[in-house]
Coordinates of C-alpha atoms in Angstrom, one line a residue:
M268 CA 10.4 19.0 -12.8
T269 CA 11.4 15.4 -12.2
A270 CA 14.3 14.6 -9.8
T271 CA 16.5 11.7 -8.7
L272 CA 17.8 11.3 -5.2
T273 CA 21.0 9.4 -4.5
A274 CA 22.2 8.3 -1.1
T275 CA 25.7 6.8 -0.8
G276 CA 27.2 5.1 2.2
L277 CA 24.7 6.6 4.7
A278 CA 25.2 5.9 8.4
A279 CA 23.3 7.2 11.4
G280 CA 22.7 6.4 15.1
H281 CA 21.7 7.5 18.5
G282 CA 24.6 7.7 21.0
H283 CA 26.6 4.5 20.8
R284 CA 23.8 2.7 18.9
T285 CA 24.1 2.4 15.2
L286 CA 20.8 2.5 13.4
F287 CA 22.0 1.8 9.8
D288 CA 25.4 1.8 8.1
G289 CA 26.6 1.7 4.5
L290 CA 23.1 2.4 3.1
N291 CA 23.0 3.1 -0.6
L292 CA 19.7 4.2 -2.2
I293 CA 18.6 5.6 -5.5
V294 CA 15.1 7.1 -5.8
A295 CA 14.2 7.8 -9.4
P296 CA 11.1 9.5 -10.8
G297 CA 8.0 7.2 -10.5
D298 CA 9.6 5.0 -7.8
V299 CA 7.5 4.3 -4.7
I300 CA 9.8 2.8 -2.2
G301 CA 8.3 1.3 0.9
L302 CA 10.6 1.6 3.9
V303 CA 10.0 -1.0 6.6
G304 CA 11.6 -2.2 9.8
P305 CA 10.7 -2.6 13.5
N306 CA 10.0 0.5 15.6
G307 CA 13.3 2.1 16.5
A308 CA 15.1 0.7 13.5
G309 CA 15.8 4.3 12.1
K310 CA 13.1 4.7 9.5
T311 CA 12.1 8.3 10.5
T312 CA 15.8 9.1 11.0
L313 CA 16.5 8.0 7.4
L314 CA 13.7 10.1 6.1
R315 CA 15.0 13.1 7.9
V316 CA 18.5 12.5 6.6
L317 CA 17.2 12.2 3.0
A318 CA 15.3 15.4 3.5
G319 CA 18.4 17.2 4.7
L320 CA 17.0 17.9 8.2
D321 CA 19.6 15.6 10.0
I322 CA 23.3 15.2 9.2
P323 CA 24.4 11.6 8.7
A324 CA 27.3 10.2 10.6
A325 CA 28.7 9.1 7.3
G326 CA 27.8 9.2 3.6
T327 CA 26.2 11.7 1.3
V328 CA 22.8 12.6 -0.1
G329 CA 22.6 14.2 -3.6
L330 CA 19.7 15.5 -5.6
S331 CA 19.6 15.9 -9.3
P332 CA 18.9 18.6 -10.4
A333 CA 20.2 20.4 -7.3
G334 CA 17.4 22.9 -7.1
A335 CA 14.6 20.3 -7.0
S336 CA 12.2 20.4 -4.0
I337 CA 11.9 17.7 -1.4
G338 CA 8.7 17.4 0.6
Y339 CA 9.0 15.6 4.0
L340 CA 5.6 15.1 5.5
A341 CA 6.2 13.9 9.0
Q342 CA 3.9 12.4 11.6
E343 CA 2.4 15.2 13.7
R344 CA 0.9 14.5 17.1
D345 CA 0.7 18.1 18.4
R346 CA -1.8 20.0 16.3
G347 CA -1.1 23.2 18.2
A348 CA -2.9 26.5 17.3
E349 CA -2.4 26.3 13.6
T350 CA -5.5 26.9 11.4
I351 CA -6.3 24.5 8.6
I352 CA -5.0 26.8 5.9
E353 CA -1.8 27.5 7.9
Q354 CA -1.1 23.8 8.0
L355 CA -1.8 23.4 4.3
R356 CA 0.6 26.2 3.5
R357 CA 3.3 24.8 5.8
R358 CA 3.1 21.2 4.7
T359 CA 3.1 22.0 1.0
G360 CA 6.2 24.1 1.5
V361 CA 4.4 27.3 0.4
S362 CA 4.9 29.0 3.8
A363 CA 8.7 28.6 3.7
A364 CA 8.7 29.6 0.0
T365 CA 6.7 32.7 0.8
T366 CA 9.1 33.7 3.6
R367 CA 12.0 33.4 1.2
L368 CA 10.2 35.3 -1.5
D369 CA 9.3 38.2 1.0
A370 CA 13.0 38.4 2.2
A371 CA 14.2 38.5 -1.4
T372 CA 11.6 41.2 -2.3
T373 CA 12.8 43.3 0.7
D374 CA 16.5 42.9 -0.4
L375 CA 15.6 43.7 -4.0
A376 CA 13.8 46.9 -3.0
A377 CA 16.8 47.9 -0.8
G378 CA 19.2 47.3 -3.7
V379 CA 21.2 44.6 -2.0
A380 CA 23.8 43.0 -4.3
G381 CA 22.6 39.8 -5.9
A382 CA 19.0 40.3 -4.7
D383 CA 17.7 40.1 -8.3
D384 CA 19.0 36.6 -8.7
R385 CA 17.7 35.5 -5.3
Y386 CA 14.3 37.1 -6.1
G387 CA 14.1 35.2 -9.4
D388 CA 15.0 31.9 -7.8
A389 CA 12.6 32.5 -4.9
F390 CA 9.7 33.5 -7.1
E391 CA 10.2 30.5 -9.4
A392 CA 10.3 28.1 -6.4
W393 CA 7.1 29.7 -5.0
L394 CA 5.3 29.2 -8.3
D395 CA 6.6 25.6 -8.7
L396 CA 5.2 24.8 -5.2
G397 CA 1.8 26.2 -6.1
G398 CA 1.9 29.3 -4.0
A399 CA 0.0 31.4 -6.5
D400 CA -3.3 29.6 -6.2
L401 CA -3.0 27.5 -3.1
D402 CA -5.9 29.0 -1.2
E403 CA -8.2 28.4 -4.1
R404 CA -7.1 24.9 -4.6
A405 CA -7.3 24.2 -0.9
A406 CA -11.1 24.5 -0.9
I407 CA -11.3 21.8 -3.7
A408 CA -8.8 19.5 -1.9
L409 CA -10.7 19.8 1.4
T410 CA -14.0 18.9 -0.4
D411 CA -12.2 16.1 -2.1
V412 CA -11.2 14.5 1.2
G413 CA -14.7 15.0 2.8
L414 CA -14.1 18.2 4.7
G415 CA -16.0 20.6 2.4
S416 CA -18.0 21.9 5.3
L417 CA -14.7 23.3 6.7
A418 CA -13.5 24.9 3.5
D419 CA -15.0 28.3 4.0
G420 CA -13.6 28.6 7.5
A421 CA -10.2 27.1 6.8
D422 CA -8.5 30.3 7.7
R423 CA -10.2 30.5 11.1
T424 CA -10.7 26.8 12.2
A425 CA -7.8 25.6 14.5
L426 CA -6.5 22.1 14.0
A427 CA -6.8 21.5 17.7
T428 CA -10.6 21.6 17.4
L429 CA -10.7 18.7 14.9
S430 CA -11.0 15.0 15.6
G431 CA -8.1 12.7 14.9
G432 CA -9.8 11.5 11.7
Q433 CA -10.5 15.1 10.5
A434 CA -6.9 16.1 11.2
A435 CA -5.7 13.1 9.2
R436 CA -7.8 14.2 6.3
V437 CA -6.4 17.7 6.5
G438 CA -2.9 16.0 6.2
L439 CA -4.2 14.1 3.2
A440 CA -5.4 17.3 1.6
A441 CA -2.0 18.8 2.1
L442 CA -0.5 15.9 0.3
L443 CA -2.9 16.2 -2.6
L444 CA -2.0 19.9 -2.9
A445 CA 1.7 19.4 -2.7
R446 CA 3.9 19.9 -5.8
F447 CA 7.2 18.6 -4.6
D448 CA 9.8 17.0 -6.9
M449 CA 10.4 14.3 -4.3
F450 CA 8.1 13.0 -1.6
L451 CA 9.2 11.5 1.8
L452 CA 6.1 10.3 3.7
D453 CA 6.1 9.2 7.3
E454 CA 3.0 7.1 8.2
P455 CA 0.6 8.9 5.9
T456 CA -2.1 6.2 6.4
N457 CA -2.5 6.7 10.2
D458 CA -6.1 7.6 11.2
L459 CA -7.3 7.6 7.6
D460 CA -10.6 5.8 6.9
L461 CA -11.1 3.5 3.9
A462 CA -12.2 6.3 1.6
G463 CA -9.1 8.3 2.6
L464 CA -6.9 5.3 2.1
D465 CA -8.3 4.8 -1.4
R466 CA -7.6 8.5 -2.2
L467 CA -4.1 8.3 -0.8
E468 CA -3.4 5.2 -2.9
T469 CA -4.6 6.8 -6.1
F470 CA -2.4 9.8 -5.4
V471 CA 0.8 7.9 -4.6
A472 CA 0.3 5.4 -7.4
G473 CA -0.1 8.2 -9.9
L474 CA 3.0 10.2 -8.8
R475 CA 5.5 11.1 -11.4
A476 CA 7.9 12.2 -8.7
G477 CA 9.9 9.7 -6.7
C478 CA 8.5 8.7 -3.2
V479 CA 9.8 7.0 -0.1
V480 CA 7.1 6.1 2.3
V481 CA 7.1 4.6 5.8
S482 CA 3.9 2.7 6.5
H483 CA 2.7 -0.1 8.6
D484 CA -0.4 -0.5 6.4
R485 CA 0.3 -3.8 4.6
E486 CA -2.5 -3.4 2.0
F487 CA -1.3 0.1 1.2
L488 CA 2.2 -1.1 0.6
A489 CA 1.0 -4.0 -1.5
R490 CA -1.0 -1.7 -3.7
C491 CA 1.5 1.2 -4.1
A492 CA 5.1 0.2 -3.5
T493 CA 7.3 -0.6 -6.5
S494 CA 10.0 -1.9 -4.2
I495 CA 10.7 -2.4 -0.5
V496 CA 13.8 -1.3 1.5
E497 CA 14.0 -3.2 4.8
I498 CA 16.2 -1.9 7.7
D499 CA 16.9 -5.3 9.4
A500 CA 17.7 -4.2 12.9
A501 CA 18.4 -7.8 14.1
Q502 CA 21.2 -8.4 11.5
G503 CA 22.3 -4.8 11.2
E504 CA 21.8 -4.9 7.4
I505 CA 19.9 -3.1 4.7
H506 CA 18.0 -5.1 2.0
R507 CA 16.2 -3.9 -1.1
Y508 CA 13.5 -6.1 -2.7
G509 CA 12.0 -5.5 -6.1
G510 CA 8.3 -5.7 -6.5
G511 CA 5.6 -4.9 -3.9
Y512 CA 5.0 -5.9 -0.3
D513 CA 3.8 -9.4 -1.0
S514 CA 6.8 -10.1 -3.1
Y515 CA 9.0 -8.7 -0.4
L516 CA 7.5 -11.1 2.2
A517 CA 8.1 -14.1 -0.1
E518 CA 11.7 -13.1 -1.0
R519 CA 12.5 -12.2 2.6
E520 CA 11.5 -15.7 3.8
V521 CA 13.6 -17.3 1.0
R522 CA 16.6 -15.1 2.1
R523 CA 16.2 -15.9 5.7
R524 CA 15.9 -19.7 5.1
K525 CA 19.0 -19.5 2.9
A526 CA 20.9 -17.5 5.6
R527 CA 20.1 -20.1 8.2
A528 CA 21.0 -23.0 5.8
D529 CA 24.3 -21.3 4.9
Y530 CA 25.1 -20.9 8.6
D531 CA 24.1 -24.5 9.4
E532 CA 26.3 -25.8 6.6
Y533 CA 29.2 -23.6 7.8
A534 CA 28.8 -24.7 11.4
D535 CA 28.6 -28.4 10.4
T536 CA 31.7 -28.1 8.2
L537 CA 33.6 -26.2 11.0
D538 CA 32.7 -28.9 13.5
A539 CA 33.7 -31.7 11.2
L540 CA 37.1 -30.1 10.4
G541 CA 37.6 -29.4 14.1
D542 CA 36.9 -33.0 15.0
R543 CA 39.2 -34.3 12.3
A544 CA 42.1 -31.9 13.4
R545 CA 41.7 -33.1 17.0
M546 CA 41.7 -36.7 15.9
Q547 CA 44.8 -36.3 13.7
R548 CA 46.6 -34.5 16.5
G549 CA 45.7 -37.3 18.9
W550 CA 47.0 -39.9 16.5
S551 CA 50.2 -37.9 16.0
D552 CA 50.8 -37.6 19.8
K553 CA 50.0 -41.3 20.4
G554 CA 52.4 -42.3 17.6
V555 CA 55.3 -40.3 19.1
R556 CA 54.7 -41.9 22.5
N557 CA 54.5 -45.4 21.0
A558 CA 57.6 -44.8 19.0
L559 CA 59.5 -43.8 22.1
R560 CA 58.1 -46.5 24.4
K561 CA 57.8 -49.6 22.3
A562 CA 60.7 -49.6 19.9
P563 CA 63.9 -51.3 21.2
D564 CA 67.0 -49.2 21.3
N565 CA 68.6 -51.2 18.5
D566 CA 65.5 -51.2 16.3
K567 CA 66.3 -47.8 14.6
I568 CA 64.4 -48.7 11.4
L569 CA 61.1 -49.4 13.3
R570 CA 61.5 -46.3 15.5
K571 CA 62.1 -44.2 12.4
A572 CA 59.0 -45.6 10.6
R573 CA 56.8 -44.8 13.6
A574 CA 58.2 -41.3 13.9
E575 CA 57.6 -40.7 10.2
S576 CA 54.0 -42.0 10.6
S577 CA 53.4 -39.6 13.5
E578 CA 54.9 -36.7 11.5
K579 CA 52.5 -37.5 8.6
Q580 CA 49.5 -37.4 11.1
A581 CA 50.8 -34.0 12.4
A582 CA 51.1 -32.7 8.9
K583 CA 47.6 -33.8 8.1
A584 CA 46.4 -32.0 11.3
R585 CA 48.2 -28.8 10.2
Q586 CA 46.6 -29.1 6.8
T587 CA 43.1 -29.5 8.4
E588 CA 43.8 -26.5 10.6
R589 CA 44.7 -24.4 7.5
L590 CA 41.4 -25.5 5.9
I591 CA 39.6 -24.2 9.0
E592 CA 41.5 -20.9 8.8
R593 CA 40.6 -20.5 5.1
L594 CA 37.0 -21.4 5.6
P595 CA 34.9 -18.3 4.8
E596 CA 33.1 -17.3 8.0
V597 CA 29.3 -17.2 8.0
S598 CA 27.7 -15.2 10.8
E599 CA 24.8 -16.8 12.6
P600 CA 21.5 -15.1 11.8
R601 CA 20.3 -13.3 14.9
K602 CA 16.7 -13.6 16.0
E603 CA 14.9 -10.3 15.8
W604 CA 12.9 -9.2 18.9
Q605 CA 9.3 -10.1 18.6
L606 CA 6.3 -9.2 20.7
Q607 CA 5.1 -12.4 22.3
Y608 CA 1.6 -11.4 23.1
Q609 CA -1.3 -13.0 24.8
I610 CA -4.4 -11.4 26.1
A611 CA -5.5 -12.7 29.6
A612 CA -9.2 -13.6 29.6
A613 CA -11.2 -13.0 32.8
P614 CA -14.0 -15.5 33.8
R615 CA -17.0 -15.1 31.6
G616 CA -19.6 -12.5 32.7
S617 CA -23.3 -12.3 32.0
A618 CA -24.8 -13.6 28.7
V619 CA -25.1 -10.0 27.5
A620 CA -21.9 -8.0 27.7
V621 CA -23.3 -4.7 26.5
S622 CA -26.8 -3.4 25.8
A623 CA -28.0 -0.1 24.5
R624 CA -31.5 1.2 24.1
G625 CA -32.4 4.5 22.3
V626 CA -28.9 5.9 22.8
R627 CA -28.4 9.4 21.2
V628 CA -25.4 11.6 21.7
A629 CA -25.6 15.1 20.3
R630 CA -22.5 17.2 19.4
P631 CA -22.3 20.4 17.4
G632 CA -23.0 19.5 13.8
F633 CA -23.2 15.8 14.6
T634 CA -25.7 13.3 16.2
L635 CA -25.0 9.7 17.0
G636 CA -28.0 7.4 17.1
P637 CA -30.5 6.3 18.1
I638 CA -28.6 3.1 18.8
D639 CA -30.3 -0.1 19.8
V640 CA -27.9 -3.0 20.1
D641 CA -27.1 -6.1 22.2
V642 CA -23.5 -7.5 22.4
A643 CA -23.7 -11.1 23.5
A644 CA -20.8 -12.7 25.5
G645 CA -18.4 -14.1 22.9
D646 CA -19.4 -11.8 20.1
R647 CA -16.4 -10.6 18.0
I648 CA -17.5 -7.5 16.2
G649 CA -15.6 -5.5 13.6
I650 CA -16.7 -1.9 13.4
T651 CA -15.9 0.2 10.3
G652 CA -17.0 3.6 9.1
P653 CA -15.6 6.9 7.7
N654 CA -13.7 9.4 9.8
G655 CA -16.2 11.5 11.8
A656 CA -18.9 8.9 11.6
G657 CA -19.0 8.5 15.4
K658 CA -17.1 5.2 16.1
S659 CA -15.1 6.5 19.1
T660 CA -18.2 8.2 20.4
L661 CA -20.2 4.9 20.1
L662 CA -17.5 3.1 22.1
A663 CA -17.5 5.8 24.8
A664 CA -21.3 5.6 25.1
L665 CA -21.4 1.8 25.2
L666 CA -18.7 1.7 27.9
G667 CA -20.3 4.4 30.0
R668 CA -17.4 6.9 29.6
I669 CA -19.9 9.5 28.3
T670 CA -23.6 10.0 29.3
P671 CA -26.0 9.8 26.4
D672 CA -28.3 12.7 25.8
Q673 CA -31.1 10.2 25.4
G674 CA -31.4 6.4 26.1
T675 CA -29.4 4.1 28.2
A676 CA -26.3 1.9 27.8
N677 CA -25.3 -0.8 30.3
L678 CA -22.5 -3.3 30.8
G679 CA -23.5 -6.8 31.8
H680 CA -22.8 -8.2 35.3
S681 CA -19.2 -9.1 35.9
V682 CA -18.0 -7.6 32.6
A683 CA -14.3 -6.7 32.9
V684 CA -13.4 -4.2 30.2
G685 CA -9.9 -3.9 28.7
E686 CA -9.5 -1.0 26.2
V687 CA -6.9 0.5 23.9
D688 CA -8.4 3.8 22.9
Q689 CA -7.6 5.7 19.8
A690 CA -5.7 8.5 21.6
R691 CA -3.8 5.9 23.8
E692 CA -4.9 7.7 26.9
V693 CA -5.6 4.6 29.0
L694 CA -2.3 5.0 30.8
A695 CA -1.8 8.8 30.3
S696 CA -4.4 10.4 32.6
D697 CA -1.4 12.3 34.1
P698 CA 1.1 12.8 31.3
T699 CA 3.9 13.7 33.8
T700 CA 3.7 10.4 35.6
P701 CA 6.5 8.0 34.6
L702 CA 5.5 4.8 32.8
L703 CA 6.5 2.4 35.6
A704 CA 4.7 4.5 38.2
R705 CA 1.5 4.6 36.2
M706 CA 1.7 0.8 35.7
E707 CA 2.0 0.4 39.5
E708 CA -1.1 2.5 39.9
M709 CA -3.1 0.4 37.4
L710 CA -1.7 -2.9 38.7
P711 CA -1.3 -2.5 42.5
D712 CA -1.1 -6.2 43.1
Q713 CA 2.1 -6.6 41.1
V714 CA 5.6 -5.9 42.3
P715 CA 7.8 -3.4 40.3
G716 CA 10.2 -6.1 39.2
D717 CA 7.5 -8.1 37.6
L718 CA 6.1 -5.0 35.9
R719 CA 9.6 -4.2 34.5
T720 CA 9.8 -7.7 33.1
L721 CA 6.4 -7.4 31.5
L722 CA 7.2 -4.0 29.9
A723 CA 10.6 -5.4 28.6
K724 CA 8.6 -8.1 26.8
F725 CA 6.9 -5.3 24.9
G726 CA 10.2 -3.6 24.0
L727 CA 10.0 -1.0 26.8
G728 CA 13.2 -1.4 28.8
A729 CA 15.2 0.6 31.3
D730 CA 15.3 3.7 28.9
H731 CA 11.5 3.9 29.0
V732 CA 10.1 2.9 32.4
H733 CA 11.1 6.2 34.2
R734 CA 10.1 8.5 31.3
P735 CA 6.9 10.6 31.7
M736 CA 4.0 9.2 29.7
A737 CA 3.9 12.4 27.6
T738 CA 7.4 11.7 26.2
L739 CA 6.6 8.2 24.9
S740 CA 6.0 7.9 21.2
P741 CA 2.6 6.7 19.9
G742 CA 4.0 3.3 19.3
E743 CA 5.5 3.0 22.8
R744 CA 2.2 4.1 24.3
T745 CA 0.4 1.5 22.3
R746 CA 2.8 -1.3 23.5
A747 CA 2.4 -0.1 27.0
A748 CA -1.4 -0.3 26.7
L749 CA -1.1 -3.8 25.3
A750 CA 1.2 -4.8 28.2
L751 CA -1.5 -3.6 30.6
L752 CA -4.1 -5.8 28.9
Q753 CA -1.8 -8.8 29.1
A754 CA -1.5 -8.3 32.9
R755 CA -5.2 -7.8 33.5
G756 CA -7.8 -10.4 32.9
V757 CA -10.6 -8.9 30.7
N758 CA -13.7 -10.5 29.1
L759 CA -14.7 -7.5 27.0
L760 CA -11.8 -6.3 24.8
V761 CA -12.3 -2.9 23.1
L762 CA -9.6 -1.9 20.5
D763 CA -9.9 1.5 18.7
E764 CA -7.4 1.5 15.8
P765 CA -4.9 -0.7 17.6
T766 CA -2.5 -1.0 14.6
N767 CA -1.8 2.7 14.5
H768 CA 1.9 3.2 15.3
L769 CA 2.7 -0.5 15.7
D770 CA 5.4 -2.0 13.5
L771 CA 4.6 -4.9 11.1
P772 CA 5.8 -7.8 13.4
A773 CA 3.9 -6.4 16.3
I774 CA 0.7 -6.1 14.2
E775 CA 1.0 -9.8 13.2
Q776 CA 1.6 -10.8 16.9
L777 CA -1.5 -8.8 17.9
E778 CA -3.6 -10.6 15.2
S779 CA -2.3 -13.9 16.5
A780 CA -3.2 -13.0 20.1
L781 CA -6.7 -11.9 19.0
D782 CA -7.3 -15.2 17.3
T783 CA -6.6 -17.1 20.5
Y784 CA -8.5 -14.7 22.8
D785 CA -11.8 -16.4 23.7
A786 CA -14.1 -13.6 24.9
T787 CA -16.0 -10.6 23.6
V788 CA -14.2 -8.2 21.2
L789 CA -15.2 -4.8 19.8
L790 CA -12.6 -3.9 17.1
V791 CA -12.6 -0.6 15.3
S792 CA -10.1 -0.7 12.5
H793 CA -9.3 0.6 9.0
D794 CA -6.5 -2.0 8.6
R795 CA -8.0 -4.0 5.8
R796 CA -5.7 -7.0 6.3
M797 CA -6.5 -7.1 10.0
L798 CA -10.2 -7.1 9.3
E799 CA -9.7 -10.0 6.9
R800 CA -7.4 -12.1 9.2
V801 CA -9.0 -11.6 12.6
R802 CA -11.8 -14.0 13.4
L803 CA -15.1 -12.0 13.5
T804 CA -18.6 -13.1 14.1
R805 CA -20.4 -9.8 13.3
R806 CA -19.7 -6.6 11.4
W807 CA -21.1 -3.1 12.2
H808 CA -20.8 -0.1 9.9
L809 CA -21.3 3.4 11.2
D810 CA -22.0 6.3 8.8
A811 CA -23.1 9.8 9.8
G812 CA -24.1 8.6 13.2
R813 CA -26.3 5.7 11.9
L814 CA -25.3 2.1 12.8
S815 CA -26.1 -0.8 10.5
E816 CA -25.2 -4.5 10.7
L817 CA -23.6 -5.9 7.6

């Protein structure tokens, strides 16, 4: 069935902090609404409220028809002990529907009053969600996303044994299998390769159901979103823009320029009226003093004329003050927090930053290499390839973090490496260590006060610095890793999917920082706009363990 979701006057917050207030939203069949805003603005909270998982501080959420199904597909960091098929059943809603159906069946067999109606409803919901043939369709979906080799063992293979890219593709398979009447998607593009992104875009663009999606992939939003809802944390406002992401950017810039112009006009008018009122009051006061001081006692006519003139000036002043009171107030646009990011470059090392000869790395079912490459100082190399092709393994071999089964890889003399790895583990060797303490270990020459200031520039304030690394969100760990790079001088910068979990303004700041960074760069990314905008001198493509230069 098709469904319409209506949110009216929604408000939510954490503690004393309001995330959003007075939010009104209608999601009709076929709508694809891109939900954007900085990290911490409340995007995930809003999705959870729309899904009925969290209770709003104010407002209501309605679904028509009331029995329609909502699928909330959240970001999942902990893959736990679930098997592939167990995750597919859970994320498609079939597991929960099966549990309800089993409970209704038990009640029906026991002759519980009303059990026949509950059984009928539960059975219908189970069928609508695709429970009858999910396992058969799962094999097709896994093959469709490039995991056909795992299809036969889907009931035995644990998610924890898969790579990040493979786990992302299992999540994509769950989405392709889902038969919800309304979709709420939280960062579905994370860790997907270009083929996975194309498959996701085709699915979302072809949905008959309504969809609200949180994503920091600008190209995905540009291709799929029919409208954009922005949670403007700086202004405490909600804005909806018709059209896709590029239209949103243009309209947002026009709105911001108008807001600034409106405020400037208001401030100028207020200043001018204030100056006029003060001048008129001054003339009135001066006129009274002159009338009392200069007029002779017997010159009543002149004294009266001066007094009347002063009263006229006072009346004008009061009139001007009433104009000020009636002037519609325009709030000054607040500047949103932005990551002001620069990458510190160490002195240049040897002419060859990295060299590899005959490097082979063997893993069960996968072999990387042989790899023969030289990375010259100053090379800026973009690395692409499908999930599971060996990109992270290649980086680990080149940097000496793993020992090749064959061949050798060496860093050049005086090469200082700075890395943001895909799992964001640079700072998290001990997940129980607080963020500030870990930064002190990594940067022993800096005093804690300076490190606090540095982290604050990356949006990591007093609420973050004493938290264990394991409790930080992926976005917070990414910003912490970038802060570390800013503090350390490096001449070989290695970034493995750096845009994952960063908000849109931070991604743009990172692109700007990369453009001004004048040293060697190895950039692994599936962010199509980043690959277009960042200055690159070479392109590598890795597929099935084989490296080619484009």
